[in-house]
Amino acid sequence: MTHFAVIDLGSNSVRMSVWSVKDDGQPVAESKVKEMVRLSEDMGAEMTLKEPAISRTIDALLRFKDTYSKLDDLTIKAYATAATRQAKNQKKFLKRVRDEVGLQIEVIPGVREAELDYVGVINTLNVQSGLIMDTGGASTELVLIQNRQMEHRISIPFGSVNLTEHFVQHDPITPGDLFRLWSSVSNVFNGIWWLREAQNLPIIALGGSNRTLAKIQRRKHHFRNFEDIHGFRMLSRNVNSVFAEVVDADVEARRAMPGLARDRADIIVAGLVPVVTMLRFIDADKIIFSQNGLREGALYEYLQGKQQAAAPDEVADETLSDFTADE
């Protein structure tokens, strides 16, 4: 029996999933851990990772090491996404991680993140067509699936943390702040020509902010395990209702809201604007939630071989290297 672990170092949280792999190739989930580190916090216009965020991240990685260092025959992959790939002091940060944790982190482009999301979703959800939307702390990945094939993908450099820092100046958010936030997100979507092909398709939602919608809804209806959201479907009218409650509340009220993690309360409004905007933009009638994305995609690539699990070569890479918010 072997072990496989994936660390996903995002802009808001760092997560690790560990599987044991039986001799017949079947994976068995052993553990999932998450820590909120806010790596992208206060990066500012100079786009540098700040010392408090770096220290929080290294401390979390050292705690992860306590777990994976005890595993026999281990293959470990560590991926860093938006905050690290945007950081001007990326090399210095990665060197500190190597020196202090002994971990080699691969910084992946947004389109690679989108590809892993696709592999994780397509191997664990029975969906034929839809728009994968993974809203993180500092980036949002979109993948158009048609007949279970990836047709288009793009990474947009905005997410719950940097949208909050740029637009949310008041608590609760004011109509003016909300309008400016919604307008900037809408303008970016307007520039993605292939989204017209996603009209009326469901959104397949990943990312902590998006998943919060499902957790709040499931708590409302007293689901026994409200966090078990994989495959859960939510109609657009219910999404809008939950979003309205979140927007109306201030931070303290959100911290007490069932299903909403306390450490996400200050960034959840901006974190939900992209998916709520997209619902209207493509006239989707529902969201299908996925708990599986990048880490599970890495697992399936490991199990099946990259050439077999990854998307077709002819799919063109697309990314937005810069995002200038409208004032």
GROMACS .gro file of C-alpha atoms in nm:
model
  327
    1MET     CA    1   0.000   0.000   0.000
    2THR     CA    2   0.123   0.345  -0.092
    3HIS     CA    3   0.018   0.694   0.013
    4PHE     CA    4  -0.056   1.004  -0.191
    5ALA     CA    5  -0.097   1.354  -0.051
    6VAL     CA    6  -0.180   1.688  -0.209
    7ILE     CA    7  -0.130   2.029  -0.054
    8ASP     CA    8  -0.324   2.314  -0.211
    9LEU     CA    9  -0.186   2.651  -0.103
   10GLY     CA   10  -0.447   2.904  -0.198
   11SER     CA   11  -0.490   3.273  -0.135
   12ASN     CA   12  -0.722   3.232   0.161
   13SER     CA   13  -0.664   2.880   0.291
   14VAL     CA   14  -0.419   2.594   0.272
   15ARG     CA   15  -0.559   2.243   0.247
   16MET     CA   16  -0.417   1.894   0.248
   17SER     CA   17  -0.578   1.567   0.144
   18VAL     CA   18  -0.420   1.228   0.205
   19TRP     CA   19  -0.514   0.896   0.049
   20SER     CA   20  -0.386   0.544   0.088
   21VAL     CA   21  -0.372   0.356  -0.242
   22LYS     CA   22  -0.442  -0.015  -0.230
   23ASP     CA   23  -0.250  -0.267  -0.436
   24ASP     CA   24  -0.540  -0.277  -0.685
   25GLY     CA   25  -0.509   0.098  -0.738
   26GLN     CA   26  -0.816   0.200  -0.538
   27PRO     CA   27  -0.771   0.516  -0.327
   28VAL     CA   28  -0.904   0.541   0.026
   29ALA     CA   29  -0.940   0.886   0.179
   30GLU     CA   30  -0.739   0.904   0.500
   31SER     CA   31  -0.761   1.269   0.607
   32LYS     CA   32  -0.850   1.621   0.499
   33VAL     CA   33  -0.725   1.925   0.684
   34LYS     CA   34  -0.766   2.296   0.624
   35GLU     CA   35  -0.627   2.610   0.780
   36MET     CA   36  -0.721   2.968   0.699
   37VAL     CA   37  -0.396   3.155   0.643
   38ARG     CA   38  -0.503   3.454   0.430
   39LEU     CA   39  -0.180   3.440   0.231
   40SER     CA   40  -0.297   3.717  -0.004
   41GLU     CA   41  -0.393   3.954   0.278
   42ASP     CA   42  -0.266   4.311   0.231
   43MET     CA   43  -0.062   4.228  -0.079
   44GLY     CA   44  -0.151   4.575  -0.205
   45ALA     CA   45  -0.060   4.735  -0.535
   46GLU     CA   46   0.301   4.621  -0.496
   47MET     CA   47   0.179   4.257  -0.496
   48THR     CA   48   0.408   4.125  -0.225
   49LEU     CA   49   0.332   3.862   0.035
   50LYS     CA   50   0.346   4.015   0.382
   51GLU     CA   51   0.533   3.869   0.680
   52PRO     CA   52   0.230   3.792   0.901
   53ALA     CA   53   0.067   3.596   0.618
   54ILE     CA   54   0.392   3.415   0.536
   55SER     CA   55   0.442   3.318   0.900
   56ARG     CA   56   0.085   3.189   0.931
   57THR     CA   57   0.132   2.981   0.618
   58ILE     CA   58   0.463   2.830   0.724
   59ASP     CA   59   0.320   2.742   1.067
   60ALA     CA   60   0.027   2.566   0.899
   61LEU     CA   61   0.258   2.375   0.664
   62LEU     CA   62   0.468   2.260   0.959
   63ARG     CA   63   0.154   2.123   1.123
   64PHE     CA   64   0.070   1.942   0.799
   65LYS     CA   65   0.421   1.799   0.797
   66ASP     CA   66   0.355   1.639   1.136
   67THR     CA   67   0.091   1.431   0.956
   68TYR     CA   68   0.250   1.342   0.624
   69SER     CA   69   0.599   1.278   0.761
   70LYS     CA   70   0.464   0.971   0.942
   71LEU     CA   71   0.336   0.807   0.623
   72ASP     CA   72   0.519   0.523   0.449
   73ASP     CA   73   0.582   0.514   0.075
   74LEU     CA   74   0.450   0.865   0.024
   75THR     CA   75   0.415   1.066  -0.296
   76ILE     CA   76   0.333   1.427  -0.218
   77LYS     CA   77   0.238   1.710  -0.449
   78ALA     CA   78   0.225   2.069  -0.328
   79TYR     CA   79   0.067   2.334  -0.548
   80ALA     CA   80   0.047   2.709  -0.495
   81THR     CA   81  -0.212   2.913  -0.679
   82ALA     CA   82  -0.311   3.278  -0.726
   83ALA     CA   83  -0.149   3.461  -0.433
   84THR     CA   84   0.190   3.297  -0.483
   85ARG     CA   85   0.191   3.318  -0.861
   86GLN     CA   86   0.105   3.691  -0.845
   87ALA     CA   87   0.358   3.773  -0.572
   88LYS     CA   88   0.667   3.973  -0.661
   89ASN     CA   89   0.851   3.806  -0.372
   90GLN     CA   90   0.749   3.457  -0.482
   91LYS     CA   91   1.103   3.314  -0.498
   92LYS     CA   92   1.191   3.439  -0.150
   93PHE     CA   93   0.871   3.289  -0.008
   94LEU     CA   94   0.925   2.951  -0.176
   95LYS     CA   95   1.283   2.939  -0.048
   96ARG     CA   96   1.161   2.999   0.309
   97VAL     CA   97   0.917   2.712   0.271
   98ARG     CA   98   1.195   2.483   0.144
   99ASP     CA   99   1.432   2.588   0.422
  100GLU     CA  100   1.185   2.586   0.711
  101VAL     CA  101   0.943   2.309   0.608
  102GLY     CA  102   1.146   2.103   0.364
  103LEU     CA  103   0.866   2.119   0.109
  104GLN     CA  104   0.903   2.188  -0.261
  105ILE     CA  105   0.599   2.383  -0.383
  106GLU     CA  106   0.506   2.405  -0.750
  107VAL     CA  107   0.347   2.733  -0.853
  108ILE     CA  108   0.089   2.648  -1.117
  109PRO     CA  109  -0.072   2.885  -1.368
  110GLY     CA  110  -0.443   2.949  -1.349
  111VAL     CA  111  -0.520   2.735  -1.653
  112ARG     CA  112  -0.346   2.439  -1.489
  113GLU     CA  113  -0.557   2.498  -1.177
  114ALA     CA  114  -0.866   2.499  -1.398
  115GLU     CA  115  -0.755   2.173  -1.562
  116LEU     CA  116  -0.713   2.000  -1.226
  117ASP     CA  117  -1.057   2.127  -1.119
  118TYR     CA  118  -1.202   1.971  -1.434
  119VAL     CA  119  -1.033   1.636  -1.374
  120GLY     CA  120  -1.153   1.632  -1.012
  121VAL     CA  121  -1.511   1.715  -1.109
  122ILE     CA  122  -1.548   1.493  -1.415
  123ASN     CA  123  -1.425   1.185  -1.226
  124THR     CA  124  -1.658   1.231  -0.929
  125LEU     CA  125  -1.979   1.398  -1.055
  126ASN     CA  126  -2.226   1.269  -1.311
  127VAL     CA  127  -2.253   1.587  -1.518
  128GLN     CA  128  -2.272   1.608  -1.896
  129SER     CA  129  -2.243   1.982  -1.951
  130GLY     CA  130  -2.196   2.283  -1.728
  131LEU     CA  131  -1.973   2.570  -1.625
  132ILE     CA  132  -1.723   2.493  -1.350
  133MET     CA  133  -1.666   2.800  -1.135
  134ASP     CA  134  -1.397   2.787  -0.868
  135THR     CA  135  -1.386   3.111  -0.668
  136GLY     CA  136  -1.080   3.132  -0.446
  137GLY     CA  137  -0.922   3.411  -0.247
  138ALA     CA  138  -0.745   3.584  -0.536
  139SER     CA  139  -0.854   3.407  -0.853
  140THR     CA  140  -1.158   3.253  -1.017
  141GLU     CA  141  -1.130   2.964  -1.261
  142LEU     CA  142  -1.396   2.895  -1.523
  143VAL     CA  143  -1.419   2.574  -1.727
  144LEU     CA  144  -1.685   2.507  -1.989
  145ILE     CA  145  -1.780   2.139  -2.011
  146GLN     CA  146  -1.976   2.011  -2.311
  147ASN     CA  147  -2.061   1.640  -2.323
  148ARG     CA  148  -1.809   1.579  -2.044
  149GLN     CA  149  -1.526   1.735  -2.248
  150MET     CA  150  -1.345   2.053  -2.154
  151GLU     CA  151  -1.411   2.308  -2.427
  152HIS     CA  152  -1.274   2.631  -2.275
  153ARG     CA  153  -1.096   2.740  -1.958
  154ILE     CA  154  -0.978   3.067  -1.814
  155SER     CA  155  -0.836   3.204  -1.490
  156ILE     CA  156  -0.945   3.549  -1.371
  157PRO     CA  157  -0.729   3.724  -1.106
  158PHE     CA  158  -1.003   3.814  -0.862
  159GLY     CA  159  -1.149   3.632  -0.563
  160SER     CA  160  -1.299   3.680  -0.221
  161VAL     CA  161  -0.997   3.842  -0.055
  162ASN     CA  162  -0.878   4.088  -0.319
  163LEU     CA  163  -1.232   4.187  -0.419
  164THR     CA  164  -1.308   4.257  -0.053
  165GLU     CA  165  -0.995   4.467  -0.009
  166HIS     CA  166  -1.068   4.668  -0.321
  167PHE     CA  167  -1.443   4.723  -0.297
  168VAL     CA  168  -1.584   4.656   0.050
  169GLN     CA  169  -1.521   4.973   0.247
  170HIS     CA  170  -1.823   4.961   0.481
  171ASP     CA  171  -1.989   4.716   0.717
  172PRO     CA  172  -2.248   4.622   0.614
  173ILE     CA  173  -2.164   4.685   0.251
  174THR     CA  174  -2.327   4.995   0.103
  175PRO     CA  175  -2.534   4.993  -0.218
  176GLY     CA  176  -2.262   5.198  -0.388
  177ASP     CA  177  -1.984   4.956  -0.293
  178LEU     CA  178  -2.198   4.660  -0.399
  179PHE     CA  179  -2.282   4.822  -0.734
  180ARG     CA  180  -1.917   4.898  -0.810
  181LEU     CA  181  -1.821   4.543  -0.718
  182TRP     CA  182  -2.097   4.388  -0.929
  183SER     CA  183  -2.019   4.618  -1.225
  184SER     CA  184  -1.647   4.527  -1.231
  185VAL     CA  185  -1.717   4.156  -1.215
  186SER     CA  186  -1.983   4.185  -1.487
  187ASN     CA  187  -1.747   4.376  -1.713
  188VAL     CA  188  -1.489   4.098  -1.689
  189PHE     CA  189  -1.750   3.834  -1.776
  190ASN     CA  190  -1.862   4.046  -2.072
  191GLY     CA  191  -1.511   4.012  -2.215
  192ILE     CA  192  -1.513   3.629  -2.216
  193TRP     CA  193  -1.665   3.554  -2.554
  194TRP     CA  194  -1.725   3.182  -2.506
  195LEU     CA  195  -1.953   3.229  -2.204
  196ARG     CA  196  -2.238   3.263  -2.455
  197GLU     CA  197  -2.194   2.888  -2.509
  198ALA     CA  198  -2.270   2.835  -2.140
  199GLN     CA  199  -2.618   2.988  -2.164
  200ASN     CA  200  -2.875   2.795  -1.956
  201LEU     CA  201  -2.618   2.541  -1.835
  202PRO     CA  202  -2.584   2.473  -1.462
  203ILE     CA  203  -2.292   2.616  -1.265
  204ILE     CA  204  -2.072   2.356  -1.098
  205ALA     CA  205  -1.943   2.544  -0.797
  206LEU     CA  206  -1.612   2.494  -0.617
  207GLY     CA  207  -1.427   2.707  -0.366
  208GLY     CA  208  -1.498   2.796  -0.007
  209SER     CA  209  -1.715   3.099  -0.075
  210ASN     CA  210  -1.937   2.917  -0.324
  211ARG     CA  211  -1.971   2.611  -0.103
  212THR     CA  212  -2.088   2.836   0.181
  213LEU     CA  213  -2.414   2.887  -0.010
  214ALA     CA  214  -2.488   2.516   0.010
  215LYS     CA  215  -2.391   2.491   0.376
  216ILE     CA  216  -2.620   2.780   0.475
  217GLN     CA  217  -2.906   2.630   0.274
  218ARG     CA  218  -2.855   2.283   0.422
  219ARG     CA  219  -2.847   2.423   0.775
  220LYS     CA  220  -3.177   2.599   0.707
  221HIS     CA  221  -3.332   2.266   0.617
  222HIS     CA  222  -3.166   2.077   0.904
  223PHE     CA  223  -2.964   1.833   0.699
  224ARG     CA  224  -2.791   1.591   0.933
  225ASN     CA  225  -2.450   1.647   0.773
  226PHE     CA  226  -2.479   1.999   0.636
  227GLU     CA  227  -2.116   2.000   0.515
  228ASP     CA  228  -2.163   1.695   0.291
  229ILE     CA  229  -2.246   1.902  -0.017
  230HIS     CA  230  -2.094   1.701  -0.302
  231GLY     CA  231  -2.361   1.678  -0.572
  232PHE     CA  232  -2.605   1.901  -0.382
  233ARG     CA  233  -2.821   2.112  -0.614
  234MET     CA  234  -2.954   2.457  -0.532
  235LEU     CA  235  -3.204   2.652  -0.740
  236SER     CA  236  -3.110   3.005  -0.840
  237ARG     CA  237  -3.398   3.156  -0.642
  238ASN     CA  238  -3.263   2.993  -0.327
  239VAL     CA  239  -2.913   3.117  -0.406
  240ASN     CA  240  -3.049   3.470  -0.441
  241SER     CA  241  -3.237   3.440  -0.112
  242VAL     CA  242  -2.928   3.330   0.081
  243PHE     CA  243  -2.716   3.599  -0.085
  244ALA     CA  244  -2.967   3.868   0.015
  245GLU     CA  245  -2.946   3.754   0.379
  246VAL     CA  246  -2.567   3.765   0.370
  247VAL     CA  247  -2.559   4.111   0.213
  248ASP     CA  248  -2.809   4.254   0.462
  249ALA     CA  249  -2.609   4.134   0.763
  250ASP     CA  250  -2.304   4.298   0.915
  251VAL     CA  251  -1.989   4.103   0.997
  252GLU     CA  252  -2.097   4.012   1.349
  253ALA     CA  253  -2.434   3.886   1.230
  254ARG     CA  254  -2.262   3.682   0.960
  255ARG     CA  255  -2.029   3.525   1.216
  256ALA     CA  256  -2.338   3.392   1.393
  257MET     CA  257  -2.505   3.270   1.071
  258PRO     CA  258  -2.546   2.888   1.070
  259GLY     CA  259  -2.340   2.731   0.794
  260LEU     CA  260  -2.110   3.030   0.749
  261ALA     CA  261  -1.760   2.987   0.891
  262ARG     CA  262  -1.669   3.269   1.130
  263ASP     CA  263  -1.333   3.327   0.966
  264ARG     CA  264  -1.503   3.380   0.629
  265ALA     CA  265  -1.760   3.633   0.748
  266ASP     CA  266  -1.565   3.943   0.644
  267ILE     CA  267  -1.499   3.826   0.286
  268ILE     CA  268  -1.814   3.631   0.201
  269VAL     CA  269  -2.009   3.912   0.033
  270ALA     CA  270  -1.739   3.981  -0.225
  271GLY     CA  271  -1.671   3.608  -0.247
  272LEU     CA  272  -2.028   3.536  -0.355
  273VAL     CA  273  -2.069   3.821  -0.603
  274PRO     CA  274  -1.896   3.635  -0.891
  275VAL     CA  275  -2.120   3.328  -0.872
  276VAL     CA  276  -2.441   3.526  -0.816
  277THR     CA  277  -2.347   3.749  -1.109
  278MET     CA  278  -2.271   3.446  -1.326
  279LEU     CA  279  -2.612   3.294  -1.251
  280ARG     CA  280  -2.773   3.593  -1.418
  281PHE     CA  281  -2.509   3.626  -1.687
  282ILE     CA  282  -2.566   3.277  -1.830
  283ASP     CA  283  -2.927   3.249  -1.711
  284ALA     CA  284  -2.854   2.932  -1.512
  285ASP     CA  285  -3.139   2.787  -1.311
  286LYS     CA  286  -2.927   2.599  -1.058
  287ILE     CA  287  -2.589   2.538  -0.901
  288ILE     CA  288  -2.441   2.192  -0.852
  289PHE     CA  289  -2.182   2.188  -0.575
  290SER     CA  290  -1.860   1.990  -0.584
  291GLN     CA  291  -1.633   1.917  -0.291
  292ASN     CA  292  -1.376   1.780  -0.534
  293GLY     CA  293  -1.144   1.995  -0.740
  294LEU     CA  294  -0.771   2.055  -0.760
  295ARG     CA  295  -0.659   1.798  -0.502
  296GLU     CA  296  -0.884   1.524  -0.638
  297GLY     CA  297  -0.776   1.615  -0.990
  298ALA     CA  298  -0.415   1.562  -0.886
  299LEU     CA  299  -0.513   1.226  -0.736
  300TYR     CA  300  -0.676   1.107  -1.056
  301GLU     CA  301  -0.380   1.219  -1.263
  302TYR     CA  302  -0.158   1.021  -1.029
  303LEU     CA  303  -0.380   0.714  -1.056
  304GLN     CA  304  -0.456   0.724  -1.427
  305GLY     CA  305  -0.152   0.892  -1.574
  306LYS     CA  306  -0.146   1.254  -1.683
  307GLN     CA  307  -0.203   1.190  -2.053
  308GLN     CA  308  -0.515   0.988  -1.986
  309ALA     CA  309  -0.671   1.214  -1.721
  310ALA     CA  310  -0.587   1.560  -1.852
  311ALA     CA  311  -0.785   1.760  -2.103
  312PRO     CA  312  -0.725   1.741  -2.480
  313ASP     CA  313  -0.418   1.921  -2.609
  314GLU     CA  314  -0.621   2.125  -2.857
  315VAL     CA  315  -0.795   2.322  -2.583
  316ALA     CA  316  -0.626   2.661  -2.589
  317ASP     CA  317  -0.489   2.809  -2.268
  318GLU     CA  318  -0.661   3.130  -2.167
  319THR     CA  319  -0.583   3.358  -1.878
  320LEU     CA  320  -0.628   3.714  -1.767
  321SER     CA  321  -0.290   3.832  -1.647
  322ASP     CA  322  -0.424   4.148  -1.494
  323PHE     CA  323  -0.750   4.274  -1.348
  324THR     CA  324  -0.814   4.645  -1.325
  325ALA     CA  325  -1.120   4.714  -1.118
  326ASP     CA  326  -1.350   4.987  -1.239
  327GLU     CA  327  -1.368   5.277  -0.997
   0.00000   0.00000   0.00000
